[in-house]
Coordinates of C-alpha atoms in Angstrom, one line a residue:
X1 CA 22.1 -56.2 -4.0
X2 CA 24.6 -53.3 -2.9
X3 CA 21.9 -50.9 -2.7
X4 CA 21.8 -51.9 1.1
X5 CA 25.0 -51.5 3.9
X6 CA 25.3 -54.9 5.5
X7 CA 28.1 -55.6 8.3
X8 CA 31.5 -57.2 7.5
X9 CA 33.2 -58.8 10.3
X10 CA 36.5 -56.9 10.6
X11 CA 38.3 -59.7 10.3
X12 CA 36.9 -60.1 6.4
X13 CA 37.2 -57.1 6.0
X14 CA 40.7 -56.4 6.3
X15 CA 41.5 -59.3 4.1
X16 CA 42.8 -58.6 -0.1
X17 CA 40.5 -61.3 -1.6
X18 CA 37.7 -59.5 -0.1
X19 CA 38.4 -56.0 -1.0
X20 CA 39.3 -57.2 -4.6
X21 CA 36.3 -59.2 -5.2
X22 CA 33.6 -57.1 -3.1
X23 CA 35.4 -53.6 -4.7
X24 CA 35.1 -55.4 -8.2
X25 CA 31.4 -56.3 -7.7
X26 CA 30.4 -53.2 -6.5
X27 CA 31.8 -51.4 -9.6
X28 CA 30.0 -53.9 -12.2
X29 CA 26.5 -53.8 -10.0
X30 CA 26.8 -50.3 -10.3
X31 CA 26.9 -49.8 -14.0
X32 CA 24.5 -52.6 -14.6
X33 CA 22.0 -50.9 -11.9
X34 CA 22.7 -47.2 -13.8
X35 CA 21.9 -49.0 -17.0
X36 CA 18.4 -51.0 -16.2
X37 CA 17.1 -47.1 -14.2
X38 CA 18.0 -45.3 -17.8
X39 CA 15.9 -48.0 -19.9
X40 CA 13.1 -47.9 -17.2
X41 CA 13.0 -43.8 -17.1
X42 CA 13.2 -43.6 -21.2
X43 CA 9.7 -42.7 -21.3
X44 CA 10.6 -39.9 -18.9
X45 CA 12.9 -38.3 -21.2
X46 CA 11.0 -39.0 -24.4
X47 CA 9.8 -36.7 -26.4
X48 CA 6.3 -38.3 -26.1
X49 CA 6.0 -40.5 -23.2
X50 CA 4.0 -43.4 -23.7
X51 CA 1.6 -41.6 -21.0
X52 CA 0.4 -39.2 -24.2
X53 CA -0.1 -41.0 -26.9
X54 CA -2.8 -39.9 -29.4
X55 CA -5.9 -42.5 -29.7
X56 CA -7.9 -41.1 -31.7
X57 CA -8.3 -38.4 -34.3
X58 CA -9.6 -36.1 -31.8
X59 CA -6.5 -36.2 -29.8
X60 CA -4.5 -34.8 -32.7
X61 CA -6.0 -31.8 -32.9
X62 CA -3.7 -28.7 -32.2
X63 CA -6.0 -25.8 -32.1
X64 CA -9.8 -24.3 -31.2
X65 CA -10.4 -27.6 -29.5
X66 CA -13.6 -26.0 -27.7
X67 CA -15.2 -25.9 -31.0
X68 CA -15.9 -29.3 -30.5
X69 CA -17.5 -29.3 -26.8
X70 CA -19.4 -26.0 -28.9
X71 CA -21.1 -28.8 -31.7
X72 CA -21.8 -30.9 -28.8
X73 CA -23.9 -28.6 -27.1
X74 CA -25.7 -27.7 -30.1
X75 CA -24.6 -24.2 -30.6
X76 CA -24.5 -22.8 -34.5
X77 CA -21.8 -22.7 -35.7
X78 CA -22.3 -22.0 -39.5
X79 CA -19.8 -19.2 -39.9
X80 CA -17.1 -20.9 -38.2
X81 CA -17.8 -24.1 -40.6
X82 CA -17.8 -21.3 -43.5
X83 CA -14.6 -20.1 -42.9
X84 CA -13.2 -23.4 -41.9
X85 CA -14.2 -25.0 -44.8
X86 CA -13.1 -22.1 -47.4
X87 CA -9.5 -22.7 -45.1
X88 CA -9.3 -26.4 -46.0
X89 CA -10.0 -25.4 -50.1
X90 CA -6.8 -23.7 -49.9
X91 CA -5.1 -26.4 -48.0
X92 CA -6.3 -29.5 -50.1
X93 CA -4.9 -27.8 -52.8
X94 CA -1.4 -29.7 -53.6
X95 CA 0.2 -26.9 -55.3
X96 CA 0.1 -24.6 -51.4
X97 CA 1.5 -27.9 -49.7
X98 CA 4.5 -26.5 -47.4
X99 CA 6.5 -28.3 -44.8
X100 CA 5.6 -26.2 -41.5
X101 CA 7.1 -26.6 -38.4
X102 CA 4.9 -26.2 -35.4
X103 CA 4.7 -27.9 -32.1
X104 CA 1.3 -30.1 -33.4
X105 CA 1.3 -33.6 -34.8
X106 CA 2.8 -34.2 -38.8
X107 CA -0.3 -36.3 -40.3
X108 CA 1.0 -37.8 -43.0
X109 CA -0.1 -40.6 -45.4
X110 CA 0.8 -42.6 -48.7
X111 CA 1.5 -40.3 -51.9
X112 CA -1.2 -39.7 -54.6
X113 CA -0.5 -39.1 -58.1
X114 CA -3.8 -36.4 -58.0
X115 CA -3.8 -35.0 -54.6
X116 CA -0.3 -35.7 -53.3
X117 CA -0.9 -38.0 -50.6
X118 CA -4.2 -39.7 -49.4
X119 CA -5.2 -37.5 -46.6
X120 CA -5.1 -34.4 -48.6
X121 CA -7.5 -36.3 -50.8
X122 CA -9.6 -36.9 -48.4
X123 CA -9.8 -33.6 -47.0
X124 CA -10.5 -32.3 -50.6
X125 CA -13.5 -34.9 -50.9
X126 CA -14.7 -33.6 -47.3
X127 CA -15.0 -30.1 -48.5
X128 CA -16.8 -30.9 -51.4
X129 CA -19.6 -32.6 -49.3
X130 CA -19.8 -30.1 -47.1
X131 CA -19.7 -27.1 -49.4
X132 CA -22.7 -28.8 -50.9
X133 CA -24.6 -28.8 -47.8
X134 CA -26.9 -26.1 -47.9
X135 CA -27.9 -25.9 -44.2
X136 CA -24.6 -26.5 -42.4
X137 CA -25.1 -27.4 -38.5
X138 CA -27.7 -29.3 -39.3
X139 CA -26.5 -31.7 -41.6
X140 CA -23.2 -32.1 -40.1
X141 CA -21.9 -34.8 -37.6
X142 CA -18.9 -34.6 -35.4
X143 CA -16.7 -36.2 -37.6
X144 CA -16.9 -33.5 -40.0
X145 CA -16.0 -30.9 -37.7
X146 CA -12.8 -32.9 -36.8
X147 CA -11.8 -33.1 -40.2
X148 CA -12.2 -29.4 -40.7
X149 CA -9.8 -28.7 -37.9
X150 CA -7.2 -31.8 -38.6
X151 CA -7.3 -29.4 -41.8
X152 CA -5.3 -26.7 -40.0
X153 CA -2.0 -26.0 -42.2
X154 CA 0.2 -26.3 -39.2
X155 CA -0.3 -30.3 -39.2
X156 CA 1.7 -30.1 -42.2
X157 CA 0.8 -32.9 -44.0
X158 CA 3.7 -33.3 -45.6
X159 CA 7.5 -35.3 -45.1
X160 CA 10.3 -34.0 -44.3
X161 CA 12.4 -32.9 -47.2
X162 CA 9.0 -32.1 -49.1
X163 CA 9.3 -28.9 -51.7
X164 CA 5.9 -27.8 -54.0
X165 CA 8.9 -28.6 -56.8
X166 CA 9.2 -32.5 -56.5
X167 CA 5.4 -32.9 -55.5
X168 CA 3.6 -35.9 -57.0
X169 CA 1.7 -35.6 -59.9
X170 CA -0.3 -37.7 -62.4
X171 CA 2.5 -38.5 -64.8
X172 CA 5.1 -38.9 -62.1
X173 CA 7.5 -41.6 -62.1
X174 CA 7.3 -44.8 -59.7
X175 CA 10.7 -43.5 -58.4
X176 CA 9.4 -40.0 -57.1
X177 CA 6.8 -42.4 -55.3
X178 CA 9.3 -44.3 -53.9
X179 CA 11.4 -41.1 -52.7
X180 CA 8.0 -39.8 -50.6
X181 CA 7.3 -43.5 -49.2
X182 CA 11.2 -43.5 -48.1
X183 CA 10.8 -39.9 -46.6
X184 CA 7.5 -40.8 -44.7
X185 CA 8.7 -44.2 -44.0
X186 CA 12.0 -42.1 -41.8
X187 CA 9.8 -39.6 -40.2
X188 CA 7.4 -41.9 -38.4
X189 CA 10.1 -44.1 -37.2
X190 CA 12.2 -41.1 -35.8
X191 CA 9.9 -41.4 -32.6
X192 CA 8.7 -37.8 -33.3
X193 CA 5.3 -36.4 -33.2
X194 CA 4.2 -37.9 -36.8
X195 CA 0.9 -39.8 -37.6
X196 CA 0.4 -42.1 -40.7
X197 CA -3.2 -42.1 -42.0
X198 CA -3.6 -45.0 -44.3
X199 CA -6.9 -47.3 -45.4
X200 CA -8.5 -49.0 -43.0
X201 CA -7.5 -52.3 -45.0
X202 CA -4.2 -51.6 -45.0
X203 CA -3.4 -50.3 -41.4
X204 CA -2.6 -53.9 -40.5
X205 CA 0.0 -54.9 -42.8
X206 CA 1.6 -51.2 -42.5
X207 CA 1.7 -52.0 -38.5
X208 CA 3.4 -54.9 -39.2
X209 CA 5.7 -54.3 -41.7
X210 CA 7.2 -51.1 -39.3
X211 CA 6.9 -53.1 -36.6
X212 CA 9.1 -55.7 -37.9
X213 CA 11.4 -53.6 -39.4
X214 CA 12.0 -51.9 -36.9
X215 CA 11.8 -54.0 -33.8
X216 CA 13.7 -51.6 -31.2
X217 CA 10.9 -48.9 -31.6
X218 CA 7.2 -49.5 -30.2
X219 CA 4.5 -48.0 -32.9
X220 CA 0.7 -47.4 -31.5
X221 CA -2.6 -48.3 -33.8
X222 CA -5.3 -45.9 -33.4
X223 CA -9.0 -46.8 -32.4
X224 CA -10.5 -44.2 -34.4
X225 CA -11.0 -44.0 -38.0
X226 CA -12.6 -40.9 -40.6
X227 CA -14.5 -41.3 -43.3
X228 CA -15.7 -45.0 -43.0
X229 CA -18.2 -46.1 -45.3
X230 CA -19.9 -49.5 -45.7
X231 CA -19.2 -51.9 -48.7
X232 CA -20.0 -54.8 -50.3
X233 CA -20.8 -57.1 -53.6
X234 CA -23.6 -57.5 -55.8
X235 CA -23.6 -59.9 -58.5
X236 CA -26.4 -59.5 -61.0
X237 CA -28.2 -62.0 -63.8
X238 CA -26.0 -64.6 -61.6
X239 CA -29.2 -67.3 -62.5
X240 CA -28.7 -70.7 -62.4
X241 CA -24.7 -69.7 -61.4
X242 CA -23.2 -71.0 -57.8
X243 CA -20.5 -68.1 -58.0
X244 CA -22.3 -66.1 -55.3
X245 CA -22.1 -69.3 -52.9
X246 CA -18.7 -69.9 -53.7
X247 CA -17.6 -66.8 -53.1
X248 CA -19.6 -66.2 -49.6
X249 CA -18.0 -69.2 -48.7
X250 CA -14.5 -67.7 -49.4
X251 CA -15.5 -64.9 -47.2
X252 CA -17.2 -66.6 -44.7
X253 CA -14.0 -68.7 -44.3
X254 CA -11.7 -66.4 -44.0
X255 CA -9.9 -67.1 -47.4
X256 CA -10.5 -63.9 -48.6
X257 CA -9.3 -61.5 -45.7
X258 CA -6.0 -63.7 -45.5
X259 CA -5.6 -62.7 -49.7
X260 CA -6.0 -59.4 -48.8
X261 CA -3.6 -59.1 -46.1
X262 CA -1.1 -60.9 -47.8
X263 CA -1.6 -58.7 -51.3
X264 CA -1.1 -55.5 -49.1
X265 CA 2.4 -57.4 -47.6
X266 CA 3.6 -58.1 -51.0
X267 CA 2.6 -54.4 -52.0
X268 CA 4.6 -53.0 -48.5
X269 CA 7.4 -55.2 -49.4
X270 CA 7.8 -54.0 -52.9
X271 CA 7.5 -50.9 -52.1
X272 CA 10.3 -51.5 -49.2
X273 CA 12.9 -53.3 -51.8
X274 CA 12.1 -50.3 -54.0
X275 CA 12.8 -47.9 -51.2
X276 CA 16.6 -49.5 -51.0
X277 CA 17.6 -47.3 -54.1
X278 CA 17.8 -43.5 -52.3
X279 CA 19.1 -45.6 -48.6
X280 CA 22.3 -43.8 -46.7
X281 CA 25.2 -45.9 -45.8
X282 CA 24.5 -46.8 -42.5
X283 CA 27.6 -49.0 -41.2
X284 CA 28.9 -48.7 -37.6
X285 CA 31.5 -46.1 -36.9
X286 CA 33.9 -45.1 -33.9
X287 CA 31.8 -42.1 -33.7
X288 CA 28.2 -43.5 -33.0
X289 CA 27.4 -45.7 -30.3
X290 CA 30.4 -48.0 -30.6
X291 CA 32.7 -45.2 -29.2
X292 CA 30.6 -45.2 -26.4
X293 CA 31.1 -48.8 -25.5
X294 CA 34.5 -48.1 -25.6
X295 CA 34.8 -45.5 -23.5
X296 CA 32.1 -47.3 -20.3
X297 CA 34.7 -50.3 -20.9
X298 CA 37.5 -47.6 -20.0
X299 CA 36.1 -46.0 -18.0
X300 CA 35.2 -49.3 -15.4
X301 CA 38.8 -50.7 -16.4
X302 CA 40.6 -47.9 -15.4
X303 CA 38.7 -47.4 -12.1
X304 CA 39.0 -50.9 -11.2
X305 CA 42.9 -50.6 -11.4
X306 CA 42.7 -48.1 -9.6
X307 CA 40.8 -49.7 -6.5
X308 CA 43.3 -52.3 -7.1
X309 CA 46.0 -50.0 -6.6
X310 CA 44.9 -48.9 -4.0
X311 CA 44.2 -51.7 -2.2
X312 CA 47.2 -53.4 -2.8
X313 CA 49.4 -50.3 -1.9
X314 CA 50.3 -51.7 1.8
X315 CA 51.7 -55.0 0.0
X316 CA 53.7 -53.5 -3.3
X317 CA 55.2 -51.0 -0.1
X318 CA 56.3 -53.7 1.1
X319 CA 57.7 -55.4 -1.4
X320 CA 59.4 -52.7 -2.2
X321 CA 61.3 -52.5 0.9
X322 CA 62.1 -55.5 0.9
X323 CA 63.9 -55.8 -2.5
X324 CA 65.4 -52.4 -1.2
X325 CA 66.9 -54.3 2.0
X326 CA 68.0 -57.2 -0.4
X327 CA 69.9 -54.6 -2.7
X328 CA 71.1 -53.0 0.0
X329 CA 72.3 -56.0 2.4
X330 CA 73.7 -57.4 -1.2
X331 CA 75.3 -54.4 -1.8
X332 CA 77.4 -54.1 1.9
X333 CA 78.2 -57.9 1.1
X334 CA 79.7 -57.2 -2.6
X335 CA 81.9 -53.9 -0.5
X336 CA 83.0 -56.2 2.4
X337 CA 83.8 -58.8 -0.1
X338 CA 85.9 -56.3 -2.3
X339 CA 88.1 -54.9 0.9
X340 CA 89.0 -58.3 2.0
X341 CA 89.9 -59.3 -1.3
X342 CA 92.2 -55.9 -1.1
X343 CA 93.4 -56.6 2.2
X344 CA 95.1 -59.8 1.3
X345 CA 96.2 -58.2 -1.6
X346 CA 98.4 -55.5 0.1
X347 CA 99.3 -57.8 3.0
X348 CA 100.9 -60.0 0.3

């Protein structure tokens, strides 16, 4: 509304109430108008504007992207998978798993009590297969050779906080679980470049239980998944039995879906009550954002007295000299006063 210079009569102009209330206006327009252009340029200054967010797997990758426009073309690339492959032995092994830092996307997923955490399992489970492929290019598809170079150490697929001494293993405690889901759980909400890989049955409830706790940040769902595989239920010498009816009925009618999404809500929530235990004390201080508060509100308050200073300098001058006529007209009055008084006193 003040972006724009509009005339004032001179007449308004020159009047108090309008300096005080326009001058005030101004000021508070100001600070709102500063405050909506930061929230709409955030995704200027963010570390990953919304612009580049990863889709798919694909996007993630970090390194010897032409490989892939290589597969595509048909060109052999059986040493390359070789070596690749012999690379990602070493790296699904949980006793080499370091935290790197590197400019590339942090994949991480749920611990696992015999590879460490999911993803590592499933690039251990991917190296098998393909180490048992006896004629390479031919027998692989392009989701193998984006696995084998998500399988590049310096996606560190590990948390924050992560050391080969507190790694999971088969006869670790529910607590050390807990301790990974809590550091995973802080890393992808600290609006960083981090990726959680979970099941494809529970990438719904995970979305949802982040998203609602917490609201202030906007989390992204993928539309690309690895390693998908088809299922389903046989039920043998079922005879005479109307179980297999039953339960196509419970599936055709949605019953069974909705018990699945709510066991994997009850298992997110568990695992978020359990996750309390190792939480920092996170109450408001002077020295987070409350201070700043204080000091906008200052700032604005101070200014604006200022203006108002200002403004009303002509009439507090004159007010001034007045009261300094008064005093000084009262003060001839209280001396003539006094000599008359004296006058009659030495005349008597």
């Amino acid at each position: 509304m003040c972006d724009d210079s509009v005339r004032v009569p001179k007449q308004v102009e020159q009047k108090n109430f309008f300096r005080l209330v326009a001058g005030s206006w101004i000021i508070t327009s100001v600070v709102i108008t500063n405050c909506y252009t930061g929230l709409m340029i955030s995704d200027l200054n963010s570390p990953l504007p919304t612009t580049n967010v990863p889709e798919t797997f694909q996007d993630l990758i970090c390194e010897n992207k032409a490989v892939i426009q290589a597969f595509k073309h048909g060109e052999n690339l059986t040493e390359w998978i070789r070596k690749a492959n012999l690379e990602l032995e070493n790296v699904a092994d949980p006793s080499t798993l370091v935290l790197i830092s590197s400019p590339c996307f942090k994949i991480l997923s749920a611990p696992s009590k015999t590879r460490g955490f999911e993803f590592i399992r499933f690039l251990y489970f991917t190296q098998l297969d393909i180490h048992s492929l006896q004629y390479l290019s031919e027998h692989l598809f392009l989701e193998n050779i984006v696995t084998l170079l998500l399988g590049n150490r310096k996606h560190s697929f590990v948390p924050s906080g992560y050391s080969p001494d507190n790694r999971i293993l088969p006869n670790s405690t529910d607590l050390a679980i807990s301790k990974s889901r809590a550091s995973i759980e802080k890393d992808v909400a600290s609006c960083l470049k981090y990726v959680l890989a979970v099941d494809g049955f529970d990438v719904a409830a995970e979305f949802e239980f982040l998203s609602r706790k917490y609201y202030w940040i906007k989390f992204y769902r993928g539309k690309d998944s690895l390693g998908a595989k088809p299922f389903g239920w046989l039920f043998m010498g079922e005879r005479e039995s109307r179980v297999r009816e039953y339960f196509q009925a419970l599936l055709e009618s949605g019953i069974h879906g909705r018990l699945d999404h709510e066991k994997q809500r009850r298992i997110i929530k568990l695992g978020s009550s359990i996750l309390r235990y190792p939480a920092a004390d996170n109450r408001m201080s002077l020295n987070s954002a409350f201070l700043t508060l204080f000091i906008l509100c200052g700032t604005v308050i101070g200014f604006t007295m200022l203006c108002i200073i200002a403004e009303l300098w002509v009439v507090w001058k004159m007010t001034v000299l007045k009261a300094f006529v008064r005093a000084k007209n009262c003060k001839a009055k209280c001396t003539r006063s006094i000599r008359i008084g004296l006058s009659k006193c030495v005349t008597e």
